[in-house]
Amino acid sequence: MFAGLPELGISNGEDLKETLTNCTEPLKAIDQFQTENGILLPTLQSALPFLDLHGTPRLDFHQSVFDELRDNLTERVAVIAEGKEEDRFGKLEELLEKSFPLVKMPSIQPVVMQVLKHLPKVPEKKLKMVMADKELYKVCGVEVKRQIWQDNQALFGDEVSPLLKQYIVEKEGALFSNELSVLHNFFSPSPKARRQGEVVLKLTQMIGKNVKLYDMVLQFLRTLFLRTRNVHYCTLRAELLMSLHDLDISEICSVDPCHKFTWCLDACIREKFVDVKRARELQGFLDGVKKGQEQVLGDLSMILCDPFACNTLVLSTVRNLQELISQDTLPRESPDLLLLLRMLCLGQGAWDMIDSQVFKEPRLDPEVVTRFLPAMMSVVVDDHTFTVDQRLPGEEKNSPAYPTALPDSFTRYLQENRVACEMGLYFVLHITKQRNKNALQRLLPALVDTHNDMAFGDIFLHLLSGHLTLLSDEFGSQEFCSVIFDRFLLTSFSSKENVHRHALRMLLHLHHKVLPSLMETLVKTLEPPKQQSSEPVKELFNQLTEKLEAQKKSPPQPEEAPPSLDLGLHPVTVPTTTPTTTAAL
């Protein structure tokens, strides 16, 4: 406990023990020891007997003086460090040399740690001693740890790794949340709110203003993205940069070539739309990549691969296409649309670019613009034509039924091109949000076969299940349920656990809308195998069966008609109306 005192020429318990062992008069020896090692203030000696008269132990007195002096010294260290004297850090280094031998004394340790914290460059010998001692490493401030980490990537990786795992778990947990809503979904939180997450704040604090640590974290994220293809690492890359931007850490923001691009894109994500002005700014950044600096395209592509950026770009693309339809304009004639597609293509090619280390913008297949998008627009036109035709008098109607076939170029590019597939998926979400049952029934079965099975990815299924709450009443139709389940979800649920989970999530919220006979069949089909299924699937299935059992035991009671209202003139009977169930928003 008192290790280090002899090095400073201060007696400790061992010295007292030796003195008492060898002395002939113990009381005189103790008195002398107290005089030599007490507070060296002559006027204090005559005052100490007053404390004895009040029954105050000398230990309490000395401890209170010690605590006061320690607090004053700690404050003084901070004042010196924040001052403007040229030799201020020299003074702190001198104090560190005197106090460091006592670093393991709990009472002195806070002073030593305060000195270490305020030294911009702690002597390497001291850093190694702190790093080698687990207890010291644990209690030292993050300012000291940064100096240790910057030369010990493996140790820094050990500190960061649990946070990165936690971040991915949180993101994936959000995609499987119990809430099913079109208004409150994965993309609802604003960028600023997301940056207040525990992991982002901790990483930001760990990095501080240290460019070397920032570069290490980015390298970790690139490596994990390559290893797992998990796009949430791209989100964290953008969030981390913008978190440092929020704190005005210019030491890092000024050297990250993606800073201004990410800042502009962050504003677009906040608005969930890329307006013309910001589109031009983003284009300027992409066009401004100079020869010899192409490596920055790897980071830009990773930022554009962020699902939140992709969501904003595709929503803007769908909105742009709607405007083109109203203006009778072809996609290839819209520079704004072509820029959005360029950024989408760069984002979708992030993994390939970082993996191959060939930093060159991927070329968008021109037929996506000349064939796929016109085919997608023709589906919209078919829908408008049918709607108008239905409003005509019976003798003037032309089309007997809603079209069911899709253009070959539409389905082909869903299967072959990633950018086209992304737009196709969001087009399905768009028509679902519009409550367009006919168009959904036409399009959804085509998503069974898409590029890299993108239609069975968690983000799309999360959004689709939320959007389908707007069509909740349609689940009472055998035909509609057949499209949703038999012709889409159930085609892959046995081989893809995530599809199984999303199907159960949907039924957990909409089971009361499904025909009882069909619900019984779905429950049998979706029952998880006992040995092969994961706990989340089993838990969801158990929740569903419990809800169905509860529903059987207590069927919904019909509402009673409100009583007659006497207004004093004559009785007025309020007619009984069957309440219409509105779709959950």
mmCIF file with all atom_site columns, N, CA, C and O in Angstrom, residues 338-372:
data_model
loop_
_atom_site.group_PDB
_atom_site.id
_atom_site.type_symbol
_atom_site.label_atom_id
_atom_site.label_alt_id
_atom_site.label_comp_id
_atom_site.label_asym_id
_atom_site.label_entity_id
_atom_site.label_seq_id
_atom_site.pdbx_PDB_ins_code
_atom_site.Cartn_x
_atom_site.Cartn_y
_atom_site.Cartn_z
_atom_site.occupancy
_atom_site.B_iso_or_equiv
_atom_site.pdbx_formal_charge
_atom_site.auth_seq_id
_atom_site.auth_comp_id
_atom_site.auth_asym_id
_atom_site.auth_atom_id
_atom_site.pdbx_PDB_model_num
ATOM 1   N N  . LEU A 1 338 ? -29.782 10.744 -63.803 1.00 0.00 ? 338 LEU A N  1
ATOM 2   C CA . LEU A 1 338 ? -28.528 10.072 -64.146 1.00 0.00 ? 338 LEU A CA 1
ATOM 3   C C  . LEU A 1 338 ? -27.487 10.245 -63.039 1.00 0.00 ? 338 LEU A C  1
ATOM 4   O O  . LEU A 1 338 ? -26.698 9.333  -62.762 1.00 0.00 ? 338 LEU A O  1
ATOM 5   N N  . LEU A 1 339 ? -27.481 11.405 -62.374 1.00 0.00 ? 339 LEU A N  1
ATOM 6   C CA . LEU A 1 339 ? -26.548 11.623 -61.259 1.00 0.00 ? 339 LEU A CA 1
ATOM 7   C C  . LEU A 1 339 ? -26.905 10.721 -60.081 1.00 0.00 ? 339 LEU A C  1
ATOM 8   O O  . LEU A 1 339 ? -26.018 10.127 -59.445 1.00 0.00 ? 339 LEU A O  1
ATOM 9   N N  . LEU A 1 340 ? -28.204 10.606 -59.777 1.00 0.00 ? 340 LEU A N  1
ATOM 10  C CA . LEU A 1 340 ? -28.633 9.726  -58.685 1.00 0.00 ? 340 LEU A CA 1
ATOM 11  C C  . LEU A 1 340 ? -28.218 8.286  -58.974 1.00 0.00 ? 340 LEU A C  1
ATOM 12  O O  . LEU A 1 340 ? -27.742 7.574  -58.078 1.00 0.00 ? 340 LEU A O  1
ATOM 13  N N  . LEU A 1 341 ? -28.388 7.873  -60.230 1.00 0.00 ? 341 LEU A N  1
ATOM 14  C CA . LEU A 1 341 ? -28.009 6.512  -60.606 1.00 0.00 ? 341 LEU A CA 1
ATOM 15  C C  . LEU A 1 341 ? -26.494 6.321  -60.520 1.00 0.00 ? 341 LEU A C  1
ATOM 16  O O  . LEU A 1 341 ? -26.007 5.249  -60.143 1.00 0.00 ? 341 LEU A O  1
ATOM 17  N N  . ARG A 1 342 ? -25.760 7.364  -60.850 1.00 0.00 ? 342 ARG A N  1
ATOM 18  C CA . ARG A 1 342 ? -24.300 7.298  -60.761 1.00 0.00 ? 342 ARG A CA 1
ATOM 19  C C  . ARG A 1 342 ? -23.869 7.050  -59.320 1.00 0.00 ? 342 ARG A C  1
ATOM 20  O O  . ARG A 1 342 ? -22.993 6.216  -59.048 1.00 0.00 ? 342 ARG A O  1
ATOM 21  N N  . MET A 1 343 ? -24.479 7.768  -58.376 1.00 0.00 ? 343 MET A N  1
ATOM 22  C CA . MET A 1 343 ? -24.123 7.607  -56.964 1.00 0.00 ? 343 MET A CA 1
ATOM 23  C C  . MET A 1 343 ? -24.578 6.247  -56.440 1.00 0.00 ? 343 MET A C  1
ATOM 24  O O  . MET A 1 343 ? -23.877 5.599  -55.657 1.00 0.00 ? 343 MET A O  1
ATOM 25  N N  . LEU A 1 344 ? -25.758 5.808  -56.879 1.00 0.00 ? 344 LEU A N  1
ATOM 26  C CA . LEU A 1 344 ? -26.242 4.486  -56.487 1.00 0.00 ? 344 LEU A CA 1
ATOM 27  C C  . LEU A 1 344 ? -25.278 3.405  -56.969 1.00 0.00 ? 344 LEU A C  1
ATOM 28  O O  . LEU A 1 344 ? -24.939 2.470  -56.228 1.00 0.00 ? 344 LEU A O  1
ATOM 29  N N  . CYS A 1 345 ? -24.828 3.538  -58.197 1.00 0.00 ? 345 CYS A N  1
ATOM 30  C CA . CYS A 1 345 ? -23.921 2.562  -58.801 1.00 0.00 ? 345 CYS A CA 1
ATOM 31  C C  . CYS A 1 345 ? -22.583 2.541  -58.039 1.00 0.00 ? 345 CYS A C  1
ATOM 32  O O  . CYS A 1 345 ? -22.031 1.471  -57.771 1.00 0.00 ? 345 CYS A O  1
ATOM 33  N N  . LEU A 1 346 ? -22.095 3.709  -57.663 1.00 0.00 ? 346 LEU A N  1
ATOM 34  C CA . LEU A 1 346 ? -20.838 3.792  -56.909 1.00 0.00 ? 346 LEU A CA 1
ATOM 35  C C  . LEU A 1 346 ? -21.002 3.129  -55.543 1.00 0.00 ? 346 LEU A C  1
ATOM 36  O O  . LEU A 1 346 ? -20.119 2.386  -55.081 1.00 0.00 ? 346 LEU A O  1
ATOM 37  N N  . GLY A 1 347 ? -22.127 3.383  -54.877 1.00 0.00 ? 347 GLY A N  1
ATOM 38  C CA . GLY A 1 347 ? -22.379 2.774  -53.566 1.00 0.00 ? 347 GLY A CA 1
ATOM 39  C C  . GLY A 1 347 ? -22.530 1.262  -53.648 1.00 0.00 ? 347 GLY A C  1
ATOM 40  O O  . GLY A 1 347 ? -21.977 0.521  -52.830 1.00 0.00 ? 347 GLY A O  1
ATOM 41  N N  . GLN A 1 348 ? -23.262 0.791  -54.666 1.00 0.00 ? 348 GLN A N  1
ATOM 42  C CA . GLN A 1 348 ? -23.488 -0.653 -54.798 1.00 0.00 ? 348 GLN A CA 1
ATOM 43  C C  . GLN A 1 348 ? -22.202 -1.384 -55.166 1.00 0.00 ? 348 GLN A C  1
ATOM 44  O O  . GLN A 1 348 ? -22.077 -2.589 -54.940 1.00 0.00 ? 348 GLN A O  1
ATOM 45  N N  . GLY A 1 349 ? -21.231 -0.655 -55.722 1.00 0.00 ? 349 GLY A N  1
ATOM 46  C CA . GLY A 1 349 ? -19.972 -1.294 -56.100 1.00 0.00 ? 349 GLY A CA 1
ATOM 47  C C  . GLY A 1 349 ? -18.890 -1.178 -55.053 1.00 0.00 ? 349 GLY A C  1
ATOM 48  O O  . GLY A 1 349 ? -17.716 -1.483 -55.322 1.00 0.00 ? 349 GLY A O  1
ATOM 49  N N  . ALA A 1 350 ? -19.254 -0.739 -53.836 1.00 0.00 ? 350 ALA A N  1
ATOM 50  C CA . ALA A 1 350 ? -18.252 -0.488 -52.783 1.00 0.00 ? 350 ALA A CA 1
ATOM 51  C C  . ALA A 1 350 ? -17.429 -1.732 -52.453 1.00 0.00 ? 350 ALA A C  1
ATOM 52  O O  . ALA A 1 350 ? -16.200 -1.683 -52.394 1.00 0.00 ? 350 ALA A O  1
ATOM 53  N N  . TRP A 1 351 ? -18.107 -2.858 -52.224 1.00 0.00 ? 351 TRP A N  1
ATOM 54  C CA . TRP A 1 351 ? -17.382 -4.064 -51.803 1.00 0.00 ? 351 TRP A CA 1
ATOM 55  C C  . TRP A 1 351 ? -16.397 -4.496 -52.875 1.00 0.00 ? 351 TRP A C  1
ATOM 56  O O  . TRP A 1 351 ? -15.239 -4.812 -52.574 1.00 0.00 ? 351 TRP A O  1
ATOM 57  N N  . ASP A 1 352 ? -16.847 -4.523 -54.118 1.00 0.00 ? 352 ASP A N  1
ATOM 58  C CA . ASP A 1 352 ? -15.967 -4.956 -55.217 1.00 0.00 ? 352 ASP A CA 1
ATOM 59  C C  . ASP A 1 352 ? -14.756 -4.037 -55.353 1.00 0.00 ? 352 ASP A C  1
ATOM 60  O O  . ASP A 1 352 ? -13.638 -4.495 -55.589 1.00 0.00 ? 352 ASP A O  1
ATOM 61  N N  . MET A 1 353 ? -14.990 -2.714 -55.194 1.00 0.00 ? 353 MET A N  1
ATOM 62  C CA . MET A 1 353 ? -13.902 -1.756 -55.351 1.00 0.00 ? 353 MET A CA 1
ATOM 63  C C  . MET A 1 353 ? -12.851 -1.928 -54.251 1.00 0.00 ? 353 MET A C  1
ATOM 64  O O  . MET A 1 353 ? -11.646 -1.969 -54.522 1.00 0.00 ? 353 MET A O  1
ATOM 65  N N  . ILE A 1 354 ? -13.304 -2.054 -53.000 1.00 0.00 ? 354 ILE A N  1
ATOM 66  C CA . ILE A 1 354 ? -12.362 -2.185 -51.889 1.00 0.00 ? 354 ILE A CA 1
ATOM 67  C C  . ILE A 1 354 ? -11.663 -3.544 -51.943 1.00 0.00 ? 354 ILE A C  1
ATOM 68  O O  . ILE A 1 354 ? -10.475 -3.663 -51.632 1.00 0.00 ? 354 ILE A O  1
ATOM 69  N N  . ASP A 1 355 ? -12.390 -4.566 -52.372 1.00 0.00 ? 355 ASP A N  1
ATOM 70  C CA . ASP A 1 355 ? -11.812 -5.903 -52.462 1.00 0.00 ? 355 ASP A CA 1
ATOM 71  C C  . ASP A 1 355 ? -10.745 -5.975 -53.554 1.00 0.00 ? 355 ASP A C  1
ATOM 72  O O  . ASP A 1 355 ? -9.657  -6.526 -53.339 1.00 0.00 ? 355 ASP A O  1
ATOM 73  N N  . SER A 1 356 ? -11.031 -5.399 -54.705 1.00 0.00 ? 356 SER A N  1
ATOM 74  C CA . SER A 1 356 ? -10.094 -5.470 -55.832 1.00 0.00 ? 356 SER A CA 1
ATOM 75  C C  . SER A 1 356 ? -8.990  -4.423 -55.748 1.00 0.00 ? 356 SER A C  1
ATOM 76  O O  . SER A 1 356 ? -7.955  -4.551 -56.406 1.00 0.00 ? 356 SER A O  1
ATOM 77  N N  . GLN A 1 357 ? -9.233  -3.363 -54.932 1.00 0.00 ? 357 GLN A N  1
ATOM 78  C CA . GLN A 1 357 ? -8.295  -2.239 -54.831 1.00 0.00 ? 357 GLN A CA 1
ATOM 79  C C  . GLN A 1 357 ? -8.114  -1.533 -56.184 1.00 0.00 ? 357 GLN A C  1
ATOM 80  O O  . GLN A 1 357 ? -7.098  -0.885 -56.422 1.00 0.00 ? 357 GLN A O  1
ATOM 81  N N  . VAL A 1 358 ? -9.110  -1.675 -57.057 1.00 0.00 ? 358 VAL A N  1
ATOM 82  C CA . VAL A 1 358 ? -9.127  -0.938 -58.328 1.00 0.00 ? 358 VAL A CA 1
ATOM 83  C C  . VAL A 1 358 ? -10.088 0.232  -58.141 1.00 0.00 ? 358 VAL A C  1
ATOM 84  O O  . VAL A 1 358 ? -11.310 0.061  -58.174 1.00 0.00 ? 358 VAL A O  1
ATOM 85  N N  . PHE A 1 359 ? -9.527  1.405  -57.906 1.00 0.00 ? 359 PHE A N  1
ATOM 86  C CA . PHE A 1 359 ? -10.346 2.563  -57.547 1.00 0.00 ? 359 PHE A CA 1
ATOM 87  C C  . PHE A 1 359 ? -10.758 3.335  -58.795 1.00 0.00 ? 359 PHE A C  1
ATOM 88  O O  . PHE A 1 359 ? -10.114 4.290  -59.215 1.00 0.00 ? 359 PHE A O  1
ATOM 89  N N  . LYS A 1 360 ? -11.860 2.857  -59.361 1.00 0.00 ? 360 LYS A N  1
ATOM 90  C CA . LYS A 1 360 ? -12.400 3.446  -60.579 1.00 0.00 ? 360 LYS A CA 1
ATOM 91  C C  . LYS A 1 360 ? -13.918 3.355  -60.500 1.00 0.00 ? 360 LYS A C  1
ATOM 92  O O  . LYS A 1 360 ? -14.466 2.317  -60.107 1.00 0.00 ? 360 LYS A O  1
ATOM 93  N N  . GLU A 1 361 ? -14.592 4.445  -60.848 1.00 0.00 ? 361 GLU A N  1
ATOM 94  C CA . GLU A 1 361 ? -16.057 4.437  -60.777 1.00 0.00 ? 361 GLU A CA 1
ATOM 95  C C  . GLU A 1 361 ? -16.621 3.328  -61.651 1.00 0.00 ? 361 GLU A C  1
ATOM 96  O O  . GLU A 1 361 ? -16.280 3.233  -62.835 1.00 0.00 ? 361 GLU A O  1
ATOM 97  N N  . PRO A 1 362 ? -17.495 2.475  -61.083 1.00 0.00 ? 362 PRO A N  1
ATOM 98  C CA . PRO A 1 362 ? -18.109 1.427  -61.900 1.00 0.00 ? 362 PRO A CA 1
ATOM 99  C C  . PRO A 1 362 ? -19.037 2.041  -62.949 1.00 0.00 ? 362 PRO A C  1
ATOM 100 O O  . PRO A 1 362 ? -19.679 3.068  -62.702 1.00 0.00 ? 362 PRO A O  1
ATOM 101 N N  . ARG A 1 363 ? -19.098 1.425  -64.091 1.00 0.00 ? 363 ARG A N  1
ATOM 102 C CA . ARG A 1 363 ? -19.911 1.954  -65.191 1.00 0.00 ? 363 ARG A CA 1
ATOM 103 C C  . ARG A 1 363 ? -21.323 1.379  -65.091 1.00 0.00 ? 363 ARG A C  1
ATOM 104 O O  . ARG A 1 363 ? -21.518 0.171  -65.013 1.00 0.00 ? 363 ARG A O  1
ATOM 105 N N  . LEU A 1 364 ? -22.318 2.270  -65.071 1.00 0.00 ? 364 LEU A N  1
ATOM 106 C CA . LEU A 1 364 ? -23.713 1.833  -65.036 1.00 0.00 ? 364 LEU A CA 1
ATOM 107 C C  . LEU A 1 364 ? -24.108 1.300  -66.404 1.00 0.00 ? 364 LEU A C  1
ATOM 108 O O  . LEU A 1 364 ? -23.851 1.935  -67.432 1.00 0.00 ? 364 LEU A O  1
ATOM 109 N N  . ASP A 1 365 ? -24.717 0.130  -66.413 1.00 0.00 ? 365 ASP A N  1
ATOM 110 C CA . ASP A 1 365 ? -25.209 -0.447 -67.663 1.00 0.00 ? 365 ASP A CA 1
ATOM 111 C C  . ASP A 1 365 ? -26.219 0.516  -68.288 1.00 0.00 ? 365 ASP A C  1
ATOM 112 O O  . ASP A 1 365 ? -27.255 0.822  -67.681 1.00 0.00 ? 365 ASP A O  1
ATOM 113 N N  . PRO A 1 366 ? -25.947 1.042  -69.488 1.00 0.00 ? 366 PRO A N  1
ATOM 114 C CA . PRO A 1 366 ? -26.861 2.032  -70.085 1.00 0.00 ? 366 PRO A CA 1
ATOM 115 C C  . PRO A 1 366 ? -28.271 1.499  -70.296 1.00 0.00 ? 366 PRO A C  1
ATOM 116 O O  . PRO A 1 366 ? -29.239 2.274  -70.314 1.00 0.00 ? 366 PRO A O  1
ATOM 117 N N  . GLU A 1 367 ? -28.418 0.161  -70.402 1.00 0.00 ? 367 GLU A N  1
ATOM 118 C CA . GLU A 1 367 ? -29.754 -0.396 -70.612 1.00 0.00 ? 367 GLU A CA 1
ATOM 119 C C  . GLU A 1 367 ? -30.630 -0.300 -69.363 1.00 0.00 ? 367 GLU A C  1
ATOM 120 O O  . GLU A 1 367 ? -31.845 -0.456 -69.462 1.00 0.00 ? 367 GLU A O  1
ATOM 121 N N  . VAL A 1 368 ? -30.008 -0.063 -68.209 1.00 0.00 ? 368 VAL A N  1
ATOM 122 C CA . VAL A 1 368 ? -30.819 0.207  -67.008 1.00 0.00 ? 368 VAL A CA 1
ATOM 123 C C  . VAL A 1 368 ? -31.657 1.466  -67.248 1.00 0.00 ? 368 VAL A C  1
ATOM 124 O O  . VAL A 1 368 ? -32.818 1.554  -66.852 1.00 0.00 ? 368 VAL A O  1
ATOM 125 N N  . VAL A 1 369 ? -31.047 2.436  -67.922 1.00 0.00 ? 369 VAL A N  1
ATOM 126 C CA . VAL A 1 369 ? -31.732 3.698  -68.209 1.00 0.00 ? 369 VAL A CA 1
ATOM 127 C C  . VAL A 1 369 ? -32.631 3.586  -69.434 1.00 0.00 ? 369 VAL A C  1
ATOM 128 O O  . VAL A 1 369 ? -33.748 4.103  -69.448 1.00 0.00 ? 369 VAL A O  1
ATOM 129 N N  . THR A 1 370 ? -32.151 2.882  -70.457 1.00 0.00 ? 370 THR A N  1
ATOM 130 C CA . THR A 1 370 ? -32.903 2.855  -71.722 1.00 0.00 ? 370 THR A CA 1
ATOM 131 C C  . THR A 1 370 ? -33.951 1.747  -71.784 1.00 0.00 ? 370 THR A C  1
ATOM 132 O O  . THR A 1 370 ? -34.896 1.830  -72.572 1.00 0.00 ? 370 THR A O  1
ATOM 133 N N  . ARG A 1 371 ? -33.817 0.698  -70.945 1.00 0.00 ? 371 ARG A N  1
ATOM 134 C CA . ARG A 1 371 ? -34.771 -0.414 -70.999 1.00 0.00 ? 371 ARG A CA 1
ATOM 135 C C  . ARG A 1 371 ? -35.502 -0.658 -69.672 1.00 0.00 ? 371 ARG A C  1
ATOM 136 O O  . ARG A 1 371 ? -36.722 -0.725 -69.632 1.00 0.00 ? 371 ARG A O  1
ATOM 137 N N  . PHE A 1 372 ? -34.708 -0.796 -68.593 1.00 0.00 ? 372 PHE A N  1
ATOM 138 C CA . PHE A 1 372 ? -35.338 -1.157 -67.313 1.00 0.00 ? 372 PHE A CA 1
ATOM 139 C C  . PHE A 1 372 ? -36.277 -0.057 -66.807 1.00 0.00 ? 372 PHE A C  1
ATOM 140 O O  . PHE A 1 372 ? -37.442 -0.324 -66.470 1.00 0.00 ? 372 PHE A O  1
#
